[in-house]
Amino acid sequence: MHMHKLEKIWITIGIVTLIAFLSTVGIQAFTSDHHKPPSDLTVIDPEKVQETAPFDEPGLKELGDNKYELIVVLQSFGFTPNDIQIPQGAEVTIKVTSIDVVHGFQIPGTNVNMMVTPGHINSMTYTFDEAGEFLILCNEYCGTGHHYMSAKLEVI
Ligand code: CUA
């Protein structure tokens, strides 16, 4: 069967457009990280959290130059440590992980809000400019003790 030249051109354009479209969708699917928790950095064995640095020594660590690191381990239904003092104005990188189920790490009155999934280290940096007492709350339903899961944070 003889095809008109014009028909061939249109079919070619159609196929090229289709391939371009499919590869764009394909690349997006590969590079998209929507299914991961935000700012999810590293993986960790949830069974060995207490033996794995830096979670083997939870708490506030001074890194120098007004920079601090706060290591917190979450489990049903509490935070370790659960009574934290931070010097006013400190720039704190908070690193969290869970040893059991999905928890949340939220400090109302700040923009600190992270999902804490077992097997992952989540992290964010916040500067505590205002002195006062803050609450750390779990904002992901994690079981019967969820509503009591909280910790105290003082900026002094
Ligand atoms: Cu932990 Cu809700």
mmCIF file of C-alpha atoms and ligand atoms in Angstrom:
data_model
loop_
_atom_site.group_PDB
_atom_site.id
_atom_site.type_symbol
_atom_site.label_atom_id
_atom_site.label_comp_id
_atom_site.label_asym_id
_atom_site.label_seq_id
_atom_site.Cartn_x
_atom_site.Cartn_y
_atom_site.Cartn_z
ATOM 1 C CA MET A 1 0.000 0.000 0.000
ATOM 2 C CA HIS A 2 1.301 3.364 -0.978
ATOM 3 C CA MET A 3 1.405 6.057 1.723
ATOM 4 C CA HIS A 4 1.246 9.706 0.943
ATOM 5 C CA LYS A 5 4.343 11.635 1.903
ATOM 6 C CA LEU A 6 2.280 14.002 4.065
ATOM 7 C CA GLU A 7 0.726 11.085 5.952
ATOM 8 C CA LYS A 8 4.186 9.677 6.700
ATOM 9 C CA ILE A 9 5.326 13.031 8.036
ATOM 10 C CA TRP A 10 2.325 13.310 10.348
ATOM 11 C CA ILE A 11 2.739 9.765 11.632
ATOM 12 C CA THR A 12 6.424 10.457 12.305
ATOM 13 C CA ILE A 13 5.594 13.663 14.180
ATOM 14 C CA GLY A 14 2.986 11.738 16.180
ATOM 15 C CA ILE A 15 5.431 9.010 17.174
ATOM 16 C CA VAL A 16 8.192 11.487 18.081
ATOM 17 C CA THR A 17 5.756 13.493 20.227
ATOM 18 C CA LEU A 18 4.575 10.314 21.954
ATOM 19 C CA ILE A 19 8.151 9.187 22.708
ATOM 20 C CA ALA A 20 9.053 12.639 24.020
ATOM 21 C CA PHE A 21 5.944 12.632 26.243
ATOM 22 C CA LEU A 22 6.550 9.123 27.589
ATOM 23 C CA SER A 23 10.207 9.773 28.384
ATOM 24 C CA THR A 24 9.299 13.010 30.216
ATOM 25 C CA VAL A 25 6.772 11.109 32.323
ATOM 26 C CA GLY A 26 9.317 8.326 32.862
ATOM 27 C CA ILE A 27 12.042 10.702 34.001
ATOM 28 C CA GLN A 28 9.639 12.455 36.360
ATOM 29 C CA ALA A 29 8.592 9.130 37.872
ATOM 30 C CA PHE A 30 12.227 8.226 38.456
ATOM 31 C CA THR A 31 13.363 11.538 39.891
ATOM 32 C CA SER A 32 10.225 12.225 41.935
ATOM 33 C CA ASP A 33 10.643 11.684 45.666
ATOM 34 C CA HIS A 34 7.060 12.426 46.687
ATOM 35 C CA HIS A 35 6.725 9.025 48.286
ATOM 36 C CA LYS A 36 9.567 9.698 50.738
ATOM 37 C CA PRO A 37 9.281 11.690 53.977
ATOM 38 C CA PRO A 38 10.502 15.267 53.475
ATOM 39 C CA SER A 39 14.207 15.996 54.054
ATOM 40 C CA ASP A 40 14.791 12.308 54.606
ATOM 41 C CA LEU A 41 18.566 11.952 54.653
ATOM 42 C CA THR A 42 19.841 8.574 55.657
ATOM 43 C CA VAL A 43 18.738 5.078 56.478
ATOM 44 C CA ILE A 44 19.409 3.382 59.785
ATOM 45 C CA ASP A 45 18.696 -0.098 61.143
ATOM 46 C CA PRO A 46 15.715 0.513 63.480
ATOM 47 C CA GLU A 47 16.728 -2.511 65.592
ATOM 48 C CA LYS A 48 20.150 -1.017 66.310
ATOM 49 C CA VAL A 49 19.303 2.649 66.914
ATOM 50 C CA GLN A 50 20.652 2.646 70.467
ATOM 51 C CA GLU A 51 24.008 1.283 69.298
ATOM 52 C CA THR A 52 24.277 3.498 66.207
ATOM 53 C CA ALA A 53 25.936 6.916 66.389
ATOM 54 C CA PRO A 54 24.767 9.577 66.941
ATOM 55 C CA PHE A 55 21.671 7.954 68.497
ATOM 56 C CA ASP A 56 23.742 5.984 71.012
ATOM 57 C CA GLU A 57 24.132 9.300 72.873
ATOM 58 C CA PRO A 58 20.879 11.255 72.598
ATOM 59 C CA GLY A 59 20.870 14.871 73.752
ATOM 60 C CA LEU A 60 22.262 18.282 72.905
ATOM 61 C CA LYS A 61 25.819 18.535 71.631
ATOM 62 C CA GLU A 62 27.773 21.727 71.045
ATOM 63 C CA LEU A 63 29.437 21.775 67.648
ATOM 64 C CA GLY A 64 30.989 25.205 68.210
ATOM 65 C CA ASP A 65 30.294 28.696 66.857
ATOM 66 C CA ASN A 66 26.804 28.770 68.433
ATOM 67 C CA LYS A 67 25.908 25.634 66.483
ATOM 68 C CA TYR A 68 24.412 22.643 68.209
ATOM 69 C CA GLU A 69 23.136 19.211 67.350
ATOM 70 C CA LEU A 70 20.124 17.749 69.114
ATOM 71 C CA ILE A 71 19.778 13.976 68.870
ATOM 72 C CA VAL A 72 16.366 12.569 69.788
ATOM 73 C CA VAL A 73 15.123 8.980 69.730
ATOM 74 C CA LEU A 74 11.374 8.426 69.487
ATOM 75 C CA GLN A 75 9.472 5.350 70.609
ATOM 76 C CA SER A 76 6.002 4.529 71.864
ATOM 77 C CA PHE A 77 5.264 6.713 73.766
ATOM 78 C CA GLY A 78 8.100 9.047 74.505
ATOM 79 C CA PHE A 79 11.099 11.097 73.487
ATOM 80 C CA THR A 80 14.696 10.499 74.619
ATOM 81 C CA PRO A 81 15.716 12.910 76.070
ATOM 82 C CA ASN A 82 12.401 14.409 77.219
ATOM 83 C CA ASP A 83 13.640 17.494 79.080
ATOM 84 C CA ILE A 84 15.935 19.598 76.934
ATOM 85 C CA GLN A 85 17.674 22.930 77.643
ATOM 86 C CA ILE A 86 18.904 25.022 74.738
ATOM 87 C CA PRO A 87 20.859 28.294 75.002
ATOM 88 C CA GLN A 88 18.947 31.245 73.536
ATOM 89 C CA GLY A 89 19.996 32.062 69.962
ATOM 90 C CA ALA A 90 21.487 28.642 69.313
ATOM 91 C CA GLU A 91 21.316 27.227 65.824
ATOM 92 C CA VAL A 92 20.268 23.647 66.371
ATOM 93 C CA THR A 93 20.256 20.811 63.873
ATOM 94 C CA ILE A 94 17.698 18.358 65.170
ATOM 95 C CA LYS A 95 18.195 14.723 64.143
ATOM 96 C CA VAL A 96 15.475 12.227 64.879
ATOM 97 C CA THR A 97 14.631 8.609 64.306
ATOM 98 C CA SER A 98 12.116 6.087 65.613
ATOM 99 C CA ILE A 99 12.816 2.635 66.947
ATOM 100 C CA ASP A 100 9.302 1.286 66.431
ATOM 101 C CA VAL A 101 6.447 2.927 64.529
ATOM 102 C CA VAL A 102 5.869 6.217 62.706
ATOM 103 C CA HIS A 103 5.845 9.193 65.075
ATOM 104 C CA GLY A 104 5.845 12.946 64.597
ATOM 105 C CA PHE A 105 8.162 15.621 65.935
ATOM 106 C CA GLN A 106 6.546 19.022 66.187
ATOM 107 C CA ILE A 107 7.421 22.080 68.268
ATOM 108 C CA PRO A 108 4.331 24.332 68.278
ATOM 109 C CA GLY A 109 5.281 28.000 67.902
ATOM 110 C CA THR A 110 8.159 27.123 65.544
ATOM 111 C CA ASN A 111 8.251 25.670 62.034
ATOM 112 C CA VAL A 112 9.816 22.457 63.350
ATOM 113 C CA ASN A 113 7.633 19.634 62.107
ATOM 114 C CA MET A 114 8.984 16.283 60.974
ATOM 115 C CA MET A 115 7.657 12.847 60.262
ATOM 116 C CA VAL A 116 9.740 10.262 62.094
ATOM 117 C CA THR A 117 9.779 6.866 60.436
ATOM 118 C CA PRO A 118 11.658 3.808 61.711
ATOM 119 C CA GLY A 119 14.653 3.087 59.507
ATOM 120 C CA HIS A 120 15.172 6.719 58.566
ATOM 121 C CA ILE A 121 16.987 9.697 60.028
ATOM 122 C CA ASN A 122 15.095 12.934 59.600
ATOM 123 C CA SER A 123 16.731 16.255 60.240
ATOM 124 C CA MET A 124 16.099 19.968 60.253
ATOM 125 C CA THR A 125 17.827 23.098 61.506
ATOM 126 C CA TYR A 126 16.157 25.763 63.605
ATOM 127 C CA THR A 127 17.470 28.821 65.437
ATOM 128 C CA PHE A 128 15.891 29.290 68.865
ATOM 129 C CA ASP A 129 15.831 33.099 69.064
ATOM 130 C CA GLU A 130 13.067 33.341 71.658
ATOM 131 C CA ALA A 131 13.555 32.298 75.254
ATOM 132 C CA GLY A 132 10.794 30.304 76.863
ATOM 133 C CA GLU A 133 9.325 26.915 77.365
ATOM 134 C CA PHE A 134 8.279 24.863 74.370
ATOM 135 C CA LEU A 135 6.536 21.545 74.010
ATOM 136 C CA ILE A 136 7.655 18.812 71.675
ATOM 137 C CA LEU A 137 4.650 16.858 70.482
ATOM 138 C CA CYS A 138 4.061 13.701 68.501
ATOM 139 C CA ASN A 139 1.635 14.625 65.741
ATOM 140 C CA GLU A 140 1.315 11.248 64.048
ATOM 141 C CA TYR A 141 -1.154 8.821 65.598
ATOM 142 C CA CYS A 142 1.011 6.029 66.995
ATOM 143 C CA GLY A 143 -1.230 4.081 69.363
ATOM 144 C CA THR A 144 -2.977 4.251 72.715
ATOM 145 C CA GLY A 145 -0.378 6.514 74.352
ATOM 146 C CA HIS A 146 -0.165 8.947 71.430
ATOM 147 C CA HIS A 147 -1.912 11.812 73.251
ATOM 148 C CA TYR A 148 0.577 11.636 76.124
ATOM 149 C CA MET A 149 3.653 11.545 73.920
ATOM 150 C CA SER A 150 5.442 14.826 74.531
ATOM 151 C CA ALA A 151 8.662 16.353 75.821
ATOM 152 C CA LYS A 152 9.734 19.672 77.289
ATOM 153 C CA LEU A 153 12.168 22.073 75.678
ATOM 154 C CA GLU A 154 13.475 25.177 77.430
ATOM 155 C CA VAL A 155 15.295 27.978 75.670
ATOM 156 C CA ILE A 156 17.346 29.783 78.330
HETATM 157 CU CU1 CUA B 1 4.104 8.971 68.804
HETATM 158 CU CU2 CUA B 1 1.949 9.737 68.266
#
